[in-house]
XYZ file of C-alpha atoms in Angstrom:
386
model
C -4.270 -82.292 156.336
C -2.745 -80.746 159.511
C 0.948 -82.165 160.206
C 3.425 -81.957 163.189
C 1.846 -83.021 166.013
C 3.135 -86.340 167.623
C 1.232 -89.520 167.417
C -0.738 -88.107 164.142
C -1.177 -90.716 161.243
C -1.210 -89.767 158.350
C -4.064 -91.634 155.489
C -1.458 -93.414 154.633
C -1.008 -95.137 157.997
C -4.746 -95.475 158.892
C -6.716 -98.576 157.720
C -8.378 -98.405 154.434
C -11.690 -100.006 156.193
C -11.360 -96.712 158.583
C -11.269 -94.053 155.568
C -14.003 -96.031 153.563
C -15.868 -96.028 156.541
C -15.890 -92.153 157.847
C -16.392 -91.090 154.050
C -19.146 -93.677 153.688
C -20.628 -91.831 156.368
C -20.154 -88.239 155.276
C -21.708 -89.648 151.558
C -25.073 -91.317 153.096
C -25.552 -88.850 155.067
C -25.142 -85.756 152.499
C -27.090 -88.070 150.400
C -29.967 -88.564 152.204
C -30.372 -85.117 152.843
C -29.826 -83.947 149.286
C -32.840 -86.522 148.436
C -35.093 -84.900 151.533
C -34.860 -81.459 149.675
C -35.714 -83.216 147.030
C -38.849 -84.323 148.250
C -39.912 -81.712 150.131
C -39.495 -79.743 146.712
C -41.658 -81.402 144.610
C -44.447 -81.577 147.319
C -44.397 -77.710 147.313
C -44.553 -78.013 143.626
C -47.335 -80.516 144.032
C -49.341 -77.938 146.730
C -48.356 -75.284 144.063
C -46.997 -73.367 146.966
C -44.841 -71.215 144.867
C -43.333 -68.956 147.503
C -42.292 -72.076 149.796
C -40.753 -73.486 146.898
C -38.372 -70.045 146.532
C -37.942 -70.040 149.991
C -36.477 -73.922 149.383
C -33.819 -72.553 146.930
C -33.254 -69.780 148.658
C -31.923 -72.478 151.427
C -30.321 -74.409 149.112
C -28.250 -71.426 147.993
C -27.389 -70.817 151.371
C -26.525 -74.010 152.428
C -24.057 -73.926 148.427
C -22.790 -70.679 150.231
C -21.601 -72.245 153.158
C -20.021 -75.370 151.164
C -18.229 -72.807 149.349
C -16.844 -70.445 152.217
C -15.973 -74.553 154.297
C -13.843 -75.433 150.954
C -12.474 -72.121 151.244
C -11.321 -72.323 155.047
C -10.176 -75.511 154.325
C -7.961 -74.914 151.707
C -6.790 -71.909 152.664
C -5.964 -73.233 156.106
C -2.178 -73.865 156.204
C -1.885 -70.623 154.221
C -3.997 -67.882 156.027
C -1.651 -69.610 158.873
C 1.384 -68.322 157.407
C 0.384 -64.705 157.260
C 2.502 -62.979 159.806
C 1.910 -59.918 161.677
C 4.010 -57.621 164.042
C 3.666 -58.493 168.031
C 2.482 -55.119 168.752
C -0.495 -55.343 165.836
C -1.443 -59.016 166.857
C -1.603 -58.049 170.580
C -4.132 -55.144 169.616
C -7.919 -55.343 169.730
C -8.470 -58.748 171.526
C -11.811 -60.478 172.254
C -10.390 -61.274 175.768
C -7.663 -60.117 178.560
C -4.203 -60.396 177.222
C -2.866 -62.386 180.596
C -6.024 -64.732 180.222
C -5.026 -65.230 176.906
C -1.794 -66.311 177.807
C -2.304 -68.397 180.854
C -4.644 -70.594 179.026
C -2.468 -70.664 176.004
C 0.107 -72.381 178.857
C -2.449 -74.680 179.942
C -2.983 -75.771 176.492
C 0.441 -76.779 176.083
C 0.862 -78.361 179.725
C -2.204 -80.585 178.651
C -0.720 -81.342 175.539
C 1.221 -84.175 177.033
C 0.077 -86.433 179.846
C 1.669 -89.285 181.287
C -0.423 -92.608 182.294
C 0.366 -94.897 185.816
C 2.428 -97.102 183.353
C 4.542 -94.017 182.789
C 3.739 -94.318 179.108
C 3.721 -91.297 176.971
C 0.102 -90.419 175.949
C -0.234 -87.811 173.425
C -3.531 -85.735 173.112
C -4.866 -84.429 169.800
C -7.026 -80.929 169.636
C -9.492 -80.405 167.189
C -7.469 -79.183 164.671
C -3.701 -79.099 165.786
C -1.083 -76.820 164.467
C 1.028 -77.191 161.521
C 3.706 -75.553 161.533
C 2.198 -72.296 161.554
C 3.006 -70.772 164.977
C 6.291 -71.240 164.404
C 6.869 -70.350 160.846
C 5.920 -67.085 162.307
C 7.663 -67.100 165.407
C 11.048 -68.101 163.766
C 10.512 -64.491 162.121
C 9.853 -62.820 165.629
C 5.963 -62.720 164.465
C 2.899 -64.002 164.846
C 0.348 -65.501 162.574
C -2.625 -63.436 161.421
C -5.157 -66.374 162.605
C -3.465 -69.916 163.793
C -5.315 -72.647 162.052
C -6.842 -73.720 165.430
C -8.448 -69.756 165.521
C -9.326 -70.516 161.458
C -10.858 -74.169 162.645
C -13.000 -72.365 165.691
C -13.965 -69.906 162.875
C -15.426 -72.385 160.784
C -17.401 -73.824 163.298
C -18.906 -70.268 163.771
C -20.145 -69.141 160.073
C -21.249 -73.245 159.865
C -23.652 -72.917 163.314
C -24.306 -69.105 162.364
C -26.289 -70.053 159.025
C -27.850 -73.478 160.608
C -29.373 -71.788 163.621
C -30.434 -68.911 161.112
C -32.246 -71.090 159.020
C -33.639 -73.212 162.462
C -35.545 -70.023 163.643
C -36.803 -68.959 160.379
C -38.452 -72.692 159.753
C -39.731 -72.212 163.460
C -40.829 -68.804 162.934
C -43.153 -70.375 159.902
C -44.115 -73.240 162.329
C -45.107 -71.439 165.077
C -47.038 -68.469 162.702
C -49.025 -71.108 161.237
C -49.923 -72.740 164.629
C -51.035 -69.290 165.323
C -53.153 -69.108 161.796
C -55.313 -72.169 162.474
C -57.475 -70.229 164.893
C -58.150 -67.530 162.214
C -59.546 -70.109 159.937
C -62.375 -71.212 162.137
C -63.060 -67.452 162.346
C -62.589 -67.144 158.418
C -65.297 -70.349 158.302
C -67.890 -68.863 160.670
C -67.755 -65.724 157.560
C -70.069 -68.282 155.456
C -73.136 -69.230 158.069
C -75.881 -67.539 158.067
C -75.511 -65.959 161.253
C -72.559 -64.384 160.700
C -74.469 -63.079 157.603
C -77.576 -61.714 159.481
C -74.926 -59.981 162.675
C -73.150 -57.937 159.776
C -76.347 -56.852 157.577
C -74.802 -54.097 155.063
C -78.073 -52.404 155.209
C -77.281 -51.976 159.430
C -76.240 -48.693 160.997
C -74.663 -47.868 163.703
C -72.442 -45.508 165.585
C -69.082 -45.721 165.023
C -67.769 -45.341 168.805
C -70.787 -48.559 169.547
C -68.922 -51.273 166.995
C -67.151 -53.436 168.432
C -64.114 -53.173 166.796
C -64.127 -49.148 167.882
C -64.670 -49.761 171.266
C -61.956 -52.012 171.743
C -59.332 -49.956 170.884
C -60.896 -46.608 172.070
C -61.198 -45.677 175.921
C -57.466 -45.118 177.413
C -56.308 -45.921 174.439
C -56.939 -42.907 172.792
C -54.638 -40.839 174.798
C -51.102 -40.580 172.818
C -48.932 -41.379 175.964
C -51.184 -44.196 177.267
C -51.647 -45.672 174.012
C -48.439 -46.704 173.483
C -48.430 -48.646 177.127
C -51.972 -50.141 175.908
C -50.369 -51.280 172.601
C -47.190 -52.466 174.840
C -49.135 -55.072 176.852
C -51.835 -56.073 174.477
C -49.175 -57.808 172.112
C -48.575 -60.860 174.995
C -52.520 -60.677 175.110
C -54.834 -61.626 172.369
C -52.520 -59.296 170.016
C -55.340 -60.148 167.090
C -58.652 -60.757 168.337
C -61.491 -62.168 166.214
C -62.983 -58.482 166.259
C -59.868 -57.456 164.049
C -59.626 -60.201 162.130
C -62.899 -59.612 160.944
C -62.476 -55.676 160.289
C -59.249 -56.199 158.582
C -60.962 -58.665 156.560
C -64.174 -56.383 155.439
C -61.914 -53.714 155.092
C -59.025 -55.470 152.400
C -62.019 -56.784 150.448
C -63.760 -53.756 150.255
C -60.438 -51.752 148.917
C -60.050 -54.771 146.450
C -63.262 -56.540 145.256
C -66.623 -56.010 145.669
C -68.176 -55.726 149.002
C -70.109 -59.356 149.069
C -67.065 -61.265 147.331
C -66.422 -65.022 148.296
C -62.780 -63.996 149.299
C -60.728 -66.588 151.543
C -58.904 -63.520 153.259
C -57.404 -66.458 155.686
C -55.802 -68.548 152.520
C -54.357 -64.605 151.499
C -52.750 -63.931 154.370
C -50.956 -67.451 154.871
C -49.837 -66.792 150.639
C -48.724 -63.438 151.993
C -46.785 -65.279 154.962
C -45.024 -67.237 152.885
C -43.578 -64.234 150.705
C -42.538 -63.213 153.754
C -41.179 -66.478 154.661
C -38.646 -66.399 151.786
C -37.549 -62.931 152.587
C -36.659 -63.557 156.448
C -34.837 -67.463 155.501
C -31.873 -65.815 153.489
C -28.461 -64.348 155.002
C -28.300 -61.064 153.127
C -25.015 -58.935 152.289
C -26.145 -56.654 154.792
C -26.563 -59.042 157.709
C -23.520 -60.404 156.795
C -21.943 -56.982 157.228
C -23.433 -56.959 160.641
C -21.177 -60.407 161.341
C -18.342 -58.989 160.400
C -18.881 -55.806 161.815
C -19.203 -57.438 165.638
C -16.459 -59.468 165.370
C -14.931 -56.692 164.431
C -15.848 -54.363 167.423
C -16.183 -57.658 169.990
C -12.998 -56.226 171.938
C -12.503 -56.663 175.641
C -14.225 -54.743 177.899
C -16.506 -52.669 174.845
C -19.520 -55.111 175.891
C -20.842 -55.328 172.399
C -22.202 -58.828 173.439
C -23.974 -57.022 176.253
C -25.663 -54.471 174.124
C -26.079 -57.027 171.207
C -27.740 -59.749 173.605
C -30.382 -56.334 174.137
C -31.289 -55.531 170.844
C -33.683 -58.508 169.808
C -35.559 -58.176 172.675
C -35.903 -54.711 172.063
C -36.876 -54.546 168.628
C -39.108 -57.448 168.940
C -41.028 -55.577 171.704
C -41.150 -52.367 169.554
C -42.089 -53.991 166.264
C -45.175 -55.863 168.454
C -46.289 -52.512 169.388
C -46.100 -50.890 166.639
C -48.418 -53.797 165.344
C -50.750 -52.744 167.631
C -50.690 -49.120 166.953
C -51.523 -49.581 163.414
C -54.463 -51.121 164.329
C -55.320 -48.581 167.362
C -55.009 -45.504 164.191
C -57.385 -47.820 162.106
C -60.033 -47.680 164.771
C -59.624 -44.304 165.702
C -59.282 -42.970 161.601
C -62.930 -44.739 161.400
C -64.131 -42.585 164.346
C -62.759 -39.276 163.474
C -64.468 -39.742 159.692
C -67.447 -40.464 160.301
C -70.328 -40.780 162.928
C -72.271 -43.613 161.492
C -71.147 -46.510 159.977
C -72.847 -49.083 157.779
C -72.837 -53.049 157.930
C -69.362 -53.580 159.311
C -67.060 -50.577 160.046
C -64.234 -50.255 156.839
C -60.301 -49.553 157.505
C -58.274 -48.204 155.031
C -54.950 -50.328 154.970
C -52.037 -47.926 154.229
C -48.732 -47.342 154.064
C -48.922 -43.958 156.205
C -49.333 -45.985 159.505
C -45.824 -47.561 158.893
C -42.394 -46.002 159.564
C -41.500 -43.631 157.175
C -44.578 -44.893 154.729
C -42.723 -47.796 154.104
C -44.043 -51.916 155.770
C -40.995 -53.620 154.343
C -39.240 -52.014 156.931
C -41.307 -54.379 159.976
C -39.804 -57.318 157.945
C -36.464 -56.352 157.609
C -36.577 -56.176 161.365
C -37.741 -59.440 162.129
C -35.201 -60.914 159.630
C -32.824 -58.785 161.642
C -34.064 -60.341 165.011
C -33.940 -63.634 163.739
C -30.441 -63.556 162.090
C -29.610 -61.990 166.076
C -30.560 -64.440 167.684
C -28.359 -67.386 165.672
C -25.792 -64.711 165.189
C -25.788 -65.172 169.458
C -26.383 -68.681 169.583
C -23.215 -69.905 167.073
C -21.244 -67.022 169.185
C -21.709 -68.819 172.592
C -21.195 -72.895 170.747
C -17.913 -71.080 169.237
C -16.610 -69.487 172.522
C -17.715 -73.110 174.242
C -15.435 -75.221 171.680
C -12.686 -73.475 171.549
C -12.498 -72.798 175.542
């Protein structure tokens, strides 16, 4: 309980309808949410959607993780407080201009006290005032390693880091699936009879006449140029129902036999959802990378600058790379052979990724999305504690 500033009552002088109040509160609320994980659980168990359900307790042990590190800040509070460092070391490496610093530092204390037309003495409260700890440290000629207002703001952050992380990872699902219902009218149409008699195994063609060829051939073809093709065509029709159905042909091929019932659509949204419980979790290494800025988040560096860059730049470069996968597909199909049969066949593999190796393209999306929270808790911490 932070002490010392004027005006502050302690539980012991606040009403006992106003304590069983706020905590009744804090319980229904932790309650109800407790019992909506709940449910949500068992209807995953219910859909037998196995990798949503790990992607549930993967949030639960996230949101335990946070519980854990909040006890810990809050306990530790009035101690971490107390940990006093040099003038010279505490003055070193700030987020911000030392003489800002201090002029709003003054401010804070000027509007500490306020006086009302009555002339009565008004005191105002922060969010979490100081206990002593400023000048346990300054009696010593020191300052404290982090005041428990700095501790308080910090708590805020690593609280609306991990919500807003695990806010664009559900919306990342959301929106892929919103995406996915189109392919399953085009995963449908695979049944009729039409569809049937257009992609006739016993057809041939050329290979530079399919459809699929065509469409990524042309300009395309040319090294430079190809990469400004793939570039653009990810805000436009990035998967087209030409690819879907190539891509589809060509995993069932490599896996069953060539006229197999497969639901390729109802594979990919299984595969999404492995995916999904990758990209939901905080990892030691991303939390590494939180450290790391706020390490290196010193006044006139710009890491914010250059860190407010880097989704938007990976994002672009991971869509085109998409693209170029498929681009290599098509053109692999031309340079081996000169006439193809029924529907042309790609060869999925792990030579069209960086360094041979796809889990990489995930790790950078769960790197874009942890990013962009990472930024969005940084500017809600900077706007509370200003």
């Amino acid at each position: 309980m932070a002490g010392g500033a004027p005006g502050e009552r302690t539980l012991k002088e606040t009403p006992t309808w106003a304590v069983a109040a706020v905590c009744a509160v804090f319980v229904i609320i932790s309650v109800l949410i407790e019992h909506g994980i709940h449910k949500l659980e068992k209807w995953f168990h219910k859909k037998h959607k196995k990798a949503m359900s790990e992607a549930l307790e993967k949030i639960k042990e996230e949101l335990m993780l946070l519980g854990f590190i909040s006890l810990l800040l809050t306990f530790g509070t009035k101690y971490i407080a107390k940990i006093c460092i040099p003038n010279k070391l505490g003055d070193s490496m700030l987020p911000c201009k030392k003489g800002e610093v201090e002029e709003e530092s003054k401010d804070d204390r000027r509007r500490l006290l306020s006086f009302d037309f009555d002339e009565n003495v008004v005191w105002r409260r922060g969010l979490a005032p100081a206990a002593g700890g400023d000048d346990y440290c300054s009696n010593k000629g020191q300052v404290p390693l982090i005041s428990q207002s700095g501790v308080h703001q910090l708590h805020i952050f690593i609280f609306v880091l991990a919500v807003f992380h695990i806010f664009y990872s559900v919306m990342t699902i959301v929106l892929a699936r919103a995406k996915m219902q189109k392919w399953k009218a085009w995963e449908t149409e695979t049944s009729s009879v039409e569809y049937q008699f257009t992609h006739d195994p016993s057809r041939f063609r050329f290979a530079h006449q399919t459809t699929f060829v065509k469409r990524h051939s042309g300009w395309s073809e040319k090294p430079g140029i190809r990469w400004i093709v793939a570039f653009f065509r990810q805000f436009f029709a990035s998967v087209s129902k030409v690819d879907y159905m190539t891509m589809r042909h060509g995993f069932i091929n490599a896996h069953f036999a060539p006229d197999s019932k497969f639901d390729f659509h109802k594979y990919i949204k299984r595969s999404m959802e492995d995916d999904f419980k990758v990209v939901v979790g905080i990892s030691v290494p991303l939390w590494a990378f939180a450290i790391i800025f706020l390490l290196m988040n010193v006044y006139n560096w710009y890491t914010l600058t250059w860190l407010s860059l880097a989704p938007l730049v990976i994002l672009l470069l991971v869509g085109t790379k998409l693209e170029l996968i498929i681009m290599e597909m098509a053109q692999e199909i031309q340079d081996r052979t000169t006439i193809v049969r029924g529907v042309p066949v790609v060869e999925p593999n792990n030579k069209y990724f960086w360094f041979n190796r796809p889990h990489w393209i995930i790790f950078l999306i769960h790197f874009t999305l942890f990013q962009n929270a990472f930024q969005i808790a940084y500017f809600l911490w900077t706007w509370v504690s200003s």
